[in-house]
Each structure stands twice: as structure tokens, then as C-alpha cells.
PDB file of C-alpha atoms in Angstrom:
ATOM      1  CA  MET A   1      63.322  20.526 -29.139  1.00 77.00           C
ATOM      2  CA  ILE A   2      64.796  20.962 -32.678  1.00 81.00           C
ATOM      3  CA  SER A   3      68.042  21.712 -31.290  1.00 80.00           C
ATOM      4  CA  GLY A   4      67.600  19.115 -29.037  1.00 79.00           C
ATOM      5  CA  ILE A   5      66.867  16.437 -31.922  1.00 85.00           C
ATOM      6  CA  LYS A   6      69.499  18.042 -34.039  1.00 86.00           C
ATOM      7  CA  ALA A   7      72.171  17.426 -31.428  1.00 85.00           C
ATOM      8  CA  VAL A   8      71.438  13.835 -30.550  1.00 82.00           C
ATOM      9  CA  ILE A   9      71.663  13.381 -34.468  1.00 86.00           C
ATOM     10  CA  ILE A  10      74.975  14.647 -34.372  1.00 87.00           C
ATOM     11  CA  LYS A  11      76.403  12.952 -31.155  1.00 84.00           C
ATOM     12  CA  ASN A  12      74.720   9.835 -32.387  1.00 82.00           C
ATOM     13  CA  ARG A  13      76.207   9.743 -36.003  1.00 83.00           C
ATOM     14  CA  LEU A  14      79.772  10.620 -34.504  1.00 83.00           C
ATOM     15  CA  ILE A  15      79.584   7.516 -32.501  1.00 80.00           C
ATOM     16  CA  VAL A  16      78.562   5.043 -34.918  1.00 77.00           C
ATOM     17  CA  LYS A  17      81.061   6.345 -37.529  1.00 77.00           C
ATOM     18  CA  ARG A  18      83.950   6.193 -34.406  1.00 76.00           C
ATOM     19  CA  ALA A  19      83.171   3.536 -32.388  1.00 70.00           C
ATOM     20  CA  TYR A  20      80.755   0.903 -34.558  1.00 67.00           C
ATOM     21  CA  PRO A  21      81.308   2.161 -38.193  1.00 59.00           C
ATOM     22  CA  TRP A  22      80.131  -1.091 -39.858  1.00 69.00           C
ATOM     23  CA  THR A  23      79.392  -3.717 -37.247  1.00 70.00           C
ATOM     24  CA  PHE A  24      75.879  -3.814 -36.340  1.00 68.00           C
ATOM     25  CA  VAL A  25      74.612  -2.742 -39.639  1.00 72.00           C
ATOM     26  CA  THR A  26      76.552  -5.709 -41.442  1.00 79.00           C
ATOM     27  CA  SER A  27      75.316  -8.171 -38.724  1.00 77.00           C
ATOM     28  CA  ARG A  28      71.883  -6.999 -39.105  1.00 74.00           C
ATOM     29  CA  ILE A  29      72.475  -7.397 -43.001  1.00 79.00           C
ATOM     30  CA  ILE A  30      73.401 -10.741 -42.703  1.00 83.00           C
ATOM     31  CA  GLY A  31      71.497 -11.738 -40.022  1.00 78.00           C
ATOM     32  CA  GLY A  32      68.332 -11.041 -42.573  1.00 77.00           C
ATOM     33  CA  ILE A  33      69.521 -12.337 -45.564  1.00 82.00           C
ATOM     34  CA  PHE A  34      70.136 -15.983 -43.689  1.00 83.00           C
ATOM     35  CA  SER A  35      66.962 -15.118 -42.408  1.00 81.00           C
ATOM     36  CA  MET A  36      65.676 -15.495 -45.747  1.00 85.00           C
ATOM     37  CA  ALA A  37      67.391 -17.930 -47.158  1.00 86.00           C
ATOM     38  CA  ILE A  38      66.413 -21.030 -44.414  1.00 86.00           C
ATOM     39  CA  PRO A  39      62.764 -20.584 -45.930  1.00 86.00           C
ATOM     40  CA  ILE A  40      64.165 -20.086 -49.313  1.00 87.00           C
ATOM     41  CA  LEU A  41      66.124 -23.656 -49.477  1.00 87.00           C
ATOM     42  CA  LEU A  42      63.141 -25.534 -48.010  1.00 85.00           C
ATOM     43  CA  TYR A  43      61.146 -23.703 -50.492  1.00 85.00           C
ATOM     44  CA  TYR A  44      63.113 -25.215 -53.468  1.00 85.00           C
ATOM     45  CA  SER A  45      64.945 -28.430 -51.886  1.00 84.00           C
ATOM     46  CA  VAL A  46      61.773 -29.931 -49.865  1.00 77.00           C
ATOM     47  CA  PHE A  47      58.728 -28.387 -51.053  1.00 79.00           C
ATOM     48  CA  ASN A  48      59.628 -28.223 -54.524  1.00 79.00           C
ATOM     49  CA  THR A  49      58.635 -24.816 -55.316  1.00 79.00           C
ATOM     50  CA  GLU A  50      55.161 -26.040 -54.395  1.00 83.00           C
ATOM     51  CA  VAL A  51      52.286 -24.345 -51.880  1.00 84.00           C
ATOM     52  CA  SER A  52      49.137 -24.953 -50.761  1.00 85.00           C
ATOM     53  CA  GLY A  53      45.652 -24.100 -51.479  1.00 85.00           C
ATOM     54  CA  ALA A  54      45.360 -22.868 -48.095  1.00 87.00           C
ATOM     55  CA  PHE A  55      48.474 -21.252 -48.347  1.00 87.00           C
ATOM     56  CA  ILE A  56      47.479 -19.204 -51.754  1.00 86.00           C
ATOM     57  CA  LYS A  57      43.803 -18.168 -49.747  1.00 88.00           C
ATOM     58  CA  TYR A  58      45.765 -16.485 -46.591  1.00 88.00           C
ATOM     59  CA  ALA A  59      48.282 -15.116 -48.902  1.00 87.00           C
ATOM     60  CA  HIS A  60      45.805 -13.726 -50.991  1.00 85.00           C
ATOM     61  CA  GLY A  61      47.326 -15.424 -53.953  1.00 83.00           C
ATOM     62  CA  CYS A  62      50.672 -13.829 -53.330  1.00 86.00           C
ATOM     63  CA  ASP A  63      53.578 -15.921 -54.143  1.00 87.00           C
ATOM     64  CA  TYR A  64      55.893 -17.298 -51.810  1.00 90.00           C
ATOM     65  CA  LEU A  65      59.226 -15.780 -52.784  1.00 90.00           C
ATOM     66  CA  THR A  66      57.599 -12.416 -52.593  1.00 90.00           C
ATOM     67  CA  TYR A  67      55.441 -12.964 -49.358  1.00 91.00           C
ATOM     68  CA  LEU A  68      58.766 -13.884 -47.888  1.00 91.00           C
ATOM     69  CA  MET A  69      60.703 -10.887 -49.071  1.00 92.00           C
ATOM     70  CA  ILE A  70      57.862  -8.497 -47.848  1.00 92.00           C
ATOM     71  CA  GLY A  71      58.202  -9.951 -44.589  1.00 92.00           C
ATOM     72  CA  GLN A  72      61.837  -9.870 -44.113  1.00 92.00           C
ATOM     73  CA  VAL A  73      62.237  -6.259 -45.122  1.00 92.00           C
ATOM     74  CA  LEU A  74      59.799  -5.107 -42.483  1.00 93.00           C
ATOM     75  CA  ASN A  75      61.166  -7.774 -39.491  1.00 92.00           C
ATOM     76  CA  VAL A  76      64.324  -6.255 -40.368  1.00 90.00           C
ATOM     77  CA  LEU A  77      63.257  -2.550 -40.277  1.00 91.00           C
ATOM     78  CA  SER A  78      61.455  -3.257 -37.141  1.00 91.00           C
ATOM     79  CA  PHE A  79      64.571  -5.020 -35.331  1.00 88.00           C
ATOM     80  CA  SER A  80      67.204  -1.941 -36.521  1.00 87.00           C
ATOM     81  CA  THR A  81      64.336   0.183 -34.705  1.00 89.00           C
ATOM     82  CA  LEU A  82      63.913  -1.762 -31.663  1.00 88.00           C
ATOM     83  CA  MET A  83      68.108  -1.629 -31.473  1.00 84.00           C
ATOM     84  CA  SER A  84      68.705   1.638 -32.254  1.00 85.00           C
ATOM     85  CA  VAL A  85      66.018   3.293 -30.190  1.00 89.00           C
ATOM     86  CA  GLY A  86      64.915   0.917 -28.102  1.00 87.00           C
ATOM     87  CA  ARG A  87      68.857   0.780 -26.327  1.00 87.00           C
ATOM     88  CA  CYS A  88      69.189   4.129 -26.266  1.00 88.00           C
ATOM     89  CA  LEU A  89      68.846   4.894 -23.077  1.00 87.00           C
ATOM     90  CA  ILE A  90      70.309   1.921 -21.539  1.00 88.00           C
ATOM     91  CA  THR A  91      73.490   2.598 -23.624  1.00 85.00           C
ATOM     92  CA  GLU A  92      73.636   6.229 -22.206  1.00 84.00           C
ATOM     93  CA  GLN A  93      73.579   4.352 -18.994  1.00 84.00           C
ATOM     94  CA  ARG A  94      76.507   2.317 -19.663  1.00 84.00           C
ATOM     95  CA  GLU A  95      78.480   5.283 -21.145  1.00 82.00           C
ATOM     96  CA  GLY A  96      78.073   7.136 -17.832  1.00 82.00           C
ATOM     97  CA  THR A  97      76.034   9.827 -19.706  1.00 84.00           C
ATOM     98  CA  LEU A  98      72.179   8.866 -19.235  1.00 82.00           C
ATOM     99  CA  ASP A  99      72.665  11.252 -15.473  1.00 81.00           C
ATOM    100  CA  ASN A 100      73.689  14.289 -17.898  1.00 82.00           C
ATOM    101  CA  ILE A 101      70.429  13.948 -20.147  1.00 81.00           C
ATOM    102  CA  LEU A 102      68.299  13.274 -16.940  1.00 81.00           C
ATOM    103  CA  LEU A 103      69.525  16.631 -15.349  1.00 81.00           C
ATOM    104  CA  SER A 104      69.596  18.577 -18.462  1.00 81.00           C
ATOM    105  CA  PRO A 105      66.173  20.145 -19.877  1.00 82.00           C
ATOM    106  CA  VAL A 106      66.069  18.174 -22.915  1.00 80.00           C
ATOM    107  CA  SER A 107      62.694  17.149 -24.156  1.00 85.00           C
ATOM    108  CA  ARG A 108      62.470  13.741 -23.539  1.00 85.00           C
ATOM    109  CA  VAL A 109      60.398  13.156 -26.896  1.00 88.00           C
ATOM    110  CA  GLY A 110      62.874  15.342 -28.879  1.00 88.00           C
ATOM    111  CA  TYR A 111      65.676  12.737 -27.624  1.00 89.00           C
ATOM    112  CA  PHE A 112      63.587   9.986 -28.850  1.00 91.00           C
ATOM    113  CA  VAL A 113      62.742  11.259 -32.386  1.00 91.00           C
ATOM    114  CA  GLY A 114      66.995  12.505 -32.924  1.00 90.00           C
ATOM    115  CA  THR A 115      67.700   8.561 -32.467  1.00 90.00           C
ATOM    116  CA  TYR A 116      65.297   7.529 -34.612  1.00 92.00           C
ATOM    117  CA  ILE A 117      65.992   9.642 -37.139  1.00 90.00           C
ATOM    118  CA  GLU A 118      69.738   9.147 -36.853  1.00 87.00           C
ATOM    119  CA  GLN A 119      69.322   5.528 -37.221  1.00 87.00           C
ATOM    120  CA  PHE A 120      66.504   5.730 -40.027  1.00 88.00           C
ATOM    121  CA  GLY A 121      68.462   5.936 -43.260  1.00 83.00           C
ATOM    122  CA  ARG A 122      71.007   2.701 -42.106  1.00 83.00           C
ATOM    123  CA  SER A 123      67.661   0.796 -41.474  1.00 85.00           C
ATOM    124  CA  ILE A 124      66.329   1.218 -44.885  1.00 87.00           C
ATOM    125  CA  PHE A 125      69.943   0.590 -45.979  1.00 84.00           C
ATOM    126  CA  GLU A 126      69.618  -2.772 -44.155  1.00 83.00           C
ATOM    127  CA  SER A 127      66.331  -3.653 -45.531  1.00 87.00           C
ATOM    128  CA  ALA A 128      67.512  -2.656 -48.803  1.00 88.00           C
ATOM    129  CA  PHE A 129      69.867  -5.530 -49.097  1.00 88.00           C
ATOM    130  CA  VAL A 130      66.928  -7.766 -48.097  1.00 88.00           C
ATOM    131  CA  VAL A 131      65.069  -6.789 -51.332  1.00 89.00           C
ATOM    132  CA  LEU A 132      68.116  -7.035 -53.551  1.00 89.00           C
ATOM    133  CA  PHE A 133      68.869 -10.142 -52.185  1.00 89.00           C
ATOM    134  CA  GLY A 134      65.174 -11.356 -52.725  1.00 88.00           C
ATOM    135  CA  VAL A 135      64.999 -10.301 -56.521  1.00 88.00           C
ATOM    136  CA  ILE A 136      68.125 -11.992 -57.249  1.00 89.00           C
ATOM    137  CA  VAL A 137      66.254 -15.821 -55.687  1.00 87.00           C
ATOM    138  CA  GLY A 138      63.499 -14.736 -57.549  1.00 84.00           C
ATOM    139  CA  ALA A 139      61.112 -12.472 -55.791  1.00 85.00           C
ATOM    140  CA  ARG A 140      59.214 -10.314 -57.840  1.00 83.00           C
ATOM    141  CA  ILE A 141      58.614  -6.762 -57.602  1.00 80.00           C
ATOM    142  CA  PRO A 142      55.238  -4.789 -58.886  1.00 77.00           C
ATOM    143  CA  PHE A 143      56.631  -1.567 -60.024  1.00 80.00           C
ATOM    144  CA  ASP A 144      53.238   0.149 -60.385  1.00 81.00           C
ATOM    145  CA  SER A 145      53.286  -0.655 -56.243  1.00 80.00           C
ATOM    146  CA  ILE A 146      56.248   0.449 -55.589  1.00 85.00           C
ATOM    147  CA  PRO A 147      55.256   3.961 -54.306  1.00 87.00           C
ATOM    148  CA  ILE A 148      52.566   3.253 -52.083  1.00 88.00           C
ATOM    149  CA  ILE A 149      55.003   0.330 -50.667  1.00 87.00           C
ATOM    150  CA  LEU A 150      57.820   2.462 -49.694  1.00 89.00           C
ATOM    151  CA  LEU A 151      55.014   4.928 -48.201  1.00 90.00           C
ATOM    152  CA  CYS A 152      53.641   1.669 -46.192  1.00 90.00           C
ATOM    153  CA  ILE A 153      57.202   1.503 -45.607  1.00 90.00           C
ATOM    154  CA  PHE A 154      57.978   4.740 -44.086  1.00 91.00           C
ATOM    155  CA  PHE A 155      54.955   4.636 -41.754  1.00 91.00           C
ATOM    156  CA  SER A 156      55.774   1.346 -40.376  1.00 91.00           C
ATOM    157  CA  SER A 157      59.247   2.721 -39.643  1.00 92.00           C
ATOM    158  CA  LEU A 158      57.148   4.822 -36.950  1.00 91.00           C
ATOM    159  CA  THR A 159      54.943   2.541 -35.616  1.00 92.00           C
ATOM    160  CA  PHE A 160      58.055   0.487 -34.518  1.00 93.00           C
ATOM    161  CA  PHE A 161      59.266   3.760 -33.279  1.00 93.00           C
ATOM    162  CA  SER A 162      56.471   4.036 -30.756  1.00 93.00           C
ATOM    163  CA  MET A 163      56.982   0.498 -29.983  1.00 92.00           C
ATOM    164  CA  SER A 164      60.423   0.649 -29.453  1.00 93.00           C
ATOM    165  CA  ILE A 165      60.022   4.035 -27.305  1.00 93.00           C
ATOM    166  CA  MET A 166      57.980   1.038 -24.677  1.00 92.00           C
ATOM    167  CA  VAL A 167      61.190  -1.328 -25.194  1.00 92.00           C
ATOM    168  CA  SER A 168      63.512   1.418 -23.925  1.00 91.00           C
ATOM    169  CA  THR A 169      61.717   1.810 -21.159  1.00 91.00           C
ATOM    170  CA  ILE A 170      61.482  -1.774 -20.352  1.00 92.00           C
ATOM    171  CA  MET A 171      64.946  -1.802 -20.562  1.00 91.00           C
ATOM    172  CA  ILE A 172      66.044   1.035 -18.710  1.00 89.00           C
ATOM    173  CA  TYR A 173      63.977  -0.312 -15.552  1.00 88.00           C
ATOM    174  CA  THR A 174      64.724  -4.203 -15.789  1.00 87.00           C
ATOM    175  CA  ARG A 175      68.470  -3.168 -16.910  1.00 85.00           C
ATOM    176  CA  ASP A 176      68.965  -5.835 -19.285  1.00 82.00           C
ATOM    177  CA  THR A 177      69.133  -5.559 -22.825  1.00 82.00           C
ATOM    178  CA  TYR A 178      69.718  -8.843 -24.359  1.00 84.00           C
ATOM    179  CA  LEU A 179      66.674 -10.975 -22.941  1.00 88.00           C
ATOM    180  CA  VAL A 180      64.168  -8.344 -23.550  1.00 88.00           C
ATOM    181  CA  GLN A 181      65.602  -7.408 -27.462  1.00 85.00           C
ATOM    182  CA  ASN A 182      65.962 -11.282 -28.044  1.00 86.00           C
ATOM    183  CA  THR A 183      62.562 -11.996 -26.618  1.00 90.00           C
ATOM    184  CA  PHE A 184      61.068  -9.362 -28.647  1.00 89.00           C
ATOM    185  CA  TYR A 185      62.626 -10.365 -31.774  1.00 86.00           C
ATOM    186  CA  LEU A 186      62.166 -14.079 -31.298  1.00 89.00           C
ATOM    187  CA  LEU A 187      58.271 -13.341 -31.009  1.00 91.00           C
ATOM    188  CA  MET A 188      57.985 -11.246 -33.711  1.00 91.00           C
ATOM    189  CA  SER A 189      60.145 -12.927 -36.231  1.00 89.00           C
ATOM    190  CA  CYS A 190      57.963 -16.210 -35.374  1.00 90.00           C
ATOM    191  CA  ILE A 191      54.207 -14.793 -34.922  1.00 93.00           C
ATOM    192  CA  CYS A 192      53.549 -12.062 -36.635  1.00 93.00           C
ATOM    193  CA  GLY A 193      53.611 -13.729 -40.402  1.00 91.00           C
ATOM    194  CA  VAL A 194      56.881 -12.765 -41.392  1.00 91.00           C
ATOM    195  CA  ALA A 195      57.626 -16.262 -43.409  1.00 89.00           C
ATOM    196  CA  PHE A 196      54.365 -17.910 -43.389  1.00 89.00           C
ATOM    197  CA  PRO A 197      50.707 -16.757 -42.609  1.00 91.00           C
ATOM    198  CA  ILE A 198      49.693 -16.656 -38.970  1.00 93.00           C
ATOM    199  CA  GLU A 199      47.049 -18.944 -39.148  1.00 91.00           C
ATOM    200  CA  TYR A 200      48.639 -21.372 -39.188  1.00 92.00           C
ATOM    201  CA  LEU A 201      49.548 -20.938 -35.443  1.00 92.00           C
ATOM    202  CA  PRO A 202      47.696 -22.104 -32.709  1.00 93.00           C
ATOM    203  CA  LYS A 203      44.759 -19.956 -31.517  1.00 92.00           C
ATOM    204  CA  GLY A 204      46.691 -18.580 -28.600  1.00 92.00           C
ATOM    205  CA  LEU A 205      49.690 -17.387 -30.642  1.00 93.00           C
ATOM    206  CA  GLN A 206      47.337 -15.666 -32.976  1.00 92.00           C
ATOM    207  CA  LEU A 207      45.950 -13.708 -30.492  1.00 93.00           C
ATOM    208  CA  LEU A 208      49.407 -12.815 -29.227  1.00 93.00           C
ATOM    209  CA  SER A 209      50.430 -11.759 -32.556  1.00 93.00           C
ATOM    210  CA  ASP A 210      47.581  -9.287 -32.304  1.00 93.00           C
ATOM    211  CA  ILE A 211      49.460  -7.275 -29.752  1.00 93.00           C
ATOM    212  CA  PHE A 212      52.315  -6.557 -32.481  1.00 94.00           C
ATOM    213  CA  PRO A 213      52.484  -3.432 -34.917  1.00 93.00           C
ATOM    214  CA  LEU A 214      54.791  -5.673 -37.038  1.00 94.00           C
ATOM    215  CA  THR A 215      51.861  -8.247 -37.898  1.00 94.00           C
ATOM    216  CA  TYR A 216      49.510  -5.681 -39.577  1.00 94.00           C
ATOM    217  CA  ALA A 217      52.388  -3.751 -41.335  1.00 94.00           C
ATOM    218  CA  ILE A 218      53.127  -6.873 -42.885  1.00 94.00           C
ATOM    219  CA  LYS A 219      49.540  -7.630 -43.785  1.00 92.00           C
ATOM    220  CA  ILE A 220      49.004  -4.020 -45.221  1.00 92.00           C
ATOM    221  CA  THR A 221      52.239  -3.659 -47.517  1.00 92.00           C
ATOM    222  CA  ARG A 222      51.442  -7.613 -48.872  1.00 90.00           C
ATOM    223  CA  LEU A 223      47.574  -6.255 -49.531  1.00 89.00           C
ATOM    224  CA  CYS A 224      49.879  -2.958 -51.563  1.00 88.00           C
ATOM    225  CA  SER A 225      51.922  -5.323 -53.366  1.00 86.00           C
ATOM    226  CA  LEU A 226      49.267  -7.607 -54.696  1.00 84.00           C
ATOM    227  CA  GLY A 227      47.112  -4.088 -55.663  1.00 78.00           C
ATOM    228  CA  ILE A 228      44.276  -4.941 -53.619  1.00 75.00           C
ATOM    229  CA  ILE A 229      42.225  -1.925 -53.765  1.00 70.00           C
ATOM    230  CA  GLN A 230      39.298  -2.380 -51.647  1.00 74.00           C
ATOM    231  CA  ILE A 231      39.039  -0.148 -48.698  1.00 73.00           C
ATOM    232  CA  GLN A 232      37.726  -2.717 -46.294  1.00 77.00           C
ATOM    233  CA  ALA A 233      40.757  -4.711 -47.045  1.00 76.00           C
ATOM    234  CA  TYR A 234      42.779  -1.725 -45.137  1.00 82.00           C
ATOM    235  CA  PHE A 235      40.673  -0.845 -42.799  1.00 86.00           C
ATOM    236  CA  ASP A 236      40.740  -3.456 -39.991  1.00 89.00           C
ATOM    237  CA  PRO A 237      44.362  -3.589 -40.002  1.00 90.00           C
ATOM    238  CA  ILE A 238      45.224   0.289 -40.475  1.00 90.00           C
ATOM    239  CA  VAL A 239      42.971   0.891 -37.266  1.00 92.00           C
ATOM    240  CA  LYS A 240      44.532  -1.551 -34.886  1.00 92.00           C
ATOM    241  CA  LEU A 241      48.529  -0.339 -36.519  1.00 92.00           C
ATOM    242  CA  VAL A 242      47.438   3.468 -35.461  1.00 93.00           C
ATOM    243  CA  ALA A 243      45.916   2.030 -32.143  1.00 94.00           C
ATOM    244  CA  LEU A 244      48.809   0.188 -31.012  1.00 93.00           C
ATOM    245  CA  SER A 245      51.120   2.390 -32.173  1.00 93.00           C
ATOM    246  CA  PHE A 246      49.606   5.392 -30.021  1.00 94.00           C
ATOM    247  CA  LEU A 247      48.814   3.068 -27.302  1.00 94.00           C
ATOM    248  CA  TYR A 248      52.654   1.772 -27.115  1.00 94.00           C
ATOM    249  CA  PHE A 249      54.046   5.551 -27.216  1.00 93.00           C
ATOM    250  CA  LEU A 250      51.720   6.295 -24.189  1.00 93.00           C
ATOM    251  CA  LEU A 251      52.628   3.288 -22.317  1.00 93.00           C
ATOM    252  CA  GLY A 252      56.703   3.555 -23.190  1.00 91.00           C
ATOM    253  CA  TYR A 253      56.603   7.905 -22.842  1.00 90.00           C
ATOM    254  CA  TYR A 254      54.935   7.683 -19.172  1.00 92.00           C
ATOM    255  CA  GLY A 255      56.147   4.770 -18.292  1.00 91.00           C
ATOM    256  CA  PHE A 256      59.417   6.170 -18.791  1.00 88.00           C
ATOM    257  CA  ARG A 257      58.885   9.729 -16.944  1.00 87.00           C
ATOM    258  CA  ILE A 258      57.504   7.788 -13.896  1.00 88.00           C
ATOM    259  CA  HIS A 259      61.153   5.768 -13.823  1.00 86.00           C
ATOM    260  CA  GLU A 260      62.768   8.777 -14.423  1.00 83.00           C
ATOM    261  CA  LYS A 261      61.688  10.294 -10.785  1.00 82.00           C
ATOM    262  CA  LYS A 262      63.699   7.462  -9.442  1.00 82.00           C
ATOM    263  CA  LEU A 263      66.671   7.717 -11.819  1.00 79.00           C
ATOM    264  CA  ILE A 264      66.922  11.603 -11.021  1.00 78.00           C
ATOM    265  CA  GLU A 265      66.414  10.217  -6.726  1.00 75.00           C
ATOM    266  CA  ASP A 266      69.317   7.914  -7.304  1.00 71.00           C
ATOM    267  CA  VAL A 267      71.483  10.550  -9.066  1.00 64.00           C
ATOM    268  CA  LEU A 268      70.993  13.036  -6.457  1.00 65.00           C
ATOM    269  CA  ALA A 269      71.154  10.790  -3.276  1.00 59.00           C
TER     270      ALA A 269
END
């Protein structure tokens, strides 16, 4: 598996350097910054930097700019992972190299892991620009909590990896990328608490937000940024985050292995 992971990392790195040097990175950085800029513009020009008592309650006292920055950082990280790992199989199919992968003995898990590792640095790089922009406009970074926040971001990235495997399976099954990825991105951006508490949503959408790991990743990271140390505050979101990660991984991996048989039959037909 290790050799397969290394081979995938080298292959993907060469593709990024030669074919898409900065296109995807630049577009996601700009998208993340603009996603922050619009709520910030409303915060200053419309609401005059005032928030309601309900927001203070739901945000556990976090100021809005920091609240928004943390949500957007994890949103960019999740979308970057979904775009890279989620699109890997359908990209191989469109480039005509999927058949070689299917007929080779390379570990399927190793292929996904290699794709994830190769894109991880770029995802962090993109998220760092969102943090920089947030600090410039007034977000406050609690320096004492930086180590635990970084740890939260790392483990959140792993949960996004699990979900991206399922997304990859959906894409290869439907032979579609744009509809699938844009649906997931819009849903997660709107209902996972990126820019506002999910308590503002109708009950049905709140229940829908519970199926996305991003909801719990954002909640845990925000609690850590506030220095909240009560274990009971973290227990429920951590348990749900871990459970969703395993569920998405199993559904995505075994779903692909089932569909892989049909793909191999098509190759040999």
C-alpha cells in the first residue's frame, strides 16, 4: 500500500504542477475570501457591528468576525478535500486512465489516501489565506488555543476525507461532477453553520445539517477557540463526528467496490 500511496502522490503532484499550476488554488482562495467578504459587509454596513442576544447565546459569546472566520476556514478545507479526493476517480475516467487503475493490484484505499495526502498541503495553504483575511478585517485569534485549534482542523480534514470517498463513489456512479459537487458545496455552505448558527434554520434543515461532518467540525473548533473545557460540551459533537466519518467511509468504499465490478466488466467487454 505504501508504494501505491507514494506513486499516487508523485503522479498527482506532477499533474498539478504541469497542467493546473495555480488555477484551482487561486479560484478557491478567491471564493473563500468573497464568501467572507459578503457577510462582513453586511455586518458593518447593515447591522452596524451589532448582533442579537440570540446570536450571542448560540455562539457561546464568540464575536461574529471570529465566528465567521472559523466557519469559513473549515468550509474551504472541506470543499478543497471534496474537490480533490471526490473528483479523483471521475477525473481518471475522463483522462482514460481509470481502466489501468481498475486492472492493477493497487490498493483502492491507498489510492484515496495518496490523493488526500497530496492535496492536504494545498488545502491548508488555501485556508491560511482565509485566516489572514479574517485577521485583517478584525477577527481575533486566541493564541493560547492555537495548538488545539490546529489539531481540530487536522482531524476535521480526516472526516472530510471520509465523506469525499462517498462523494467520489457518487460521481463515478452518476458520471457527473458539477451537479454533485455544487449540490454538496451549497448545502454545506448554507446549513452547516458556516456564517450563522444553525438554530436560525427551520427544524427540517437543522436535521439535514446533522448528516454533514462539517457541522460538528465547526462546532468543536469554535468551542476550542473559546477555551471551553467542559467535557460534556464536546462529547456529543465528537461522537457524532466520528460516527459519521466511519459511516461515510464504509458507504463510499464498499459502494465503490460494488460498482467497480461493473466498471471492470465494461473494460473487459
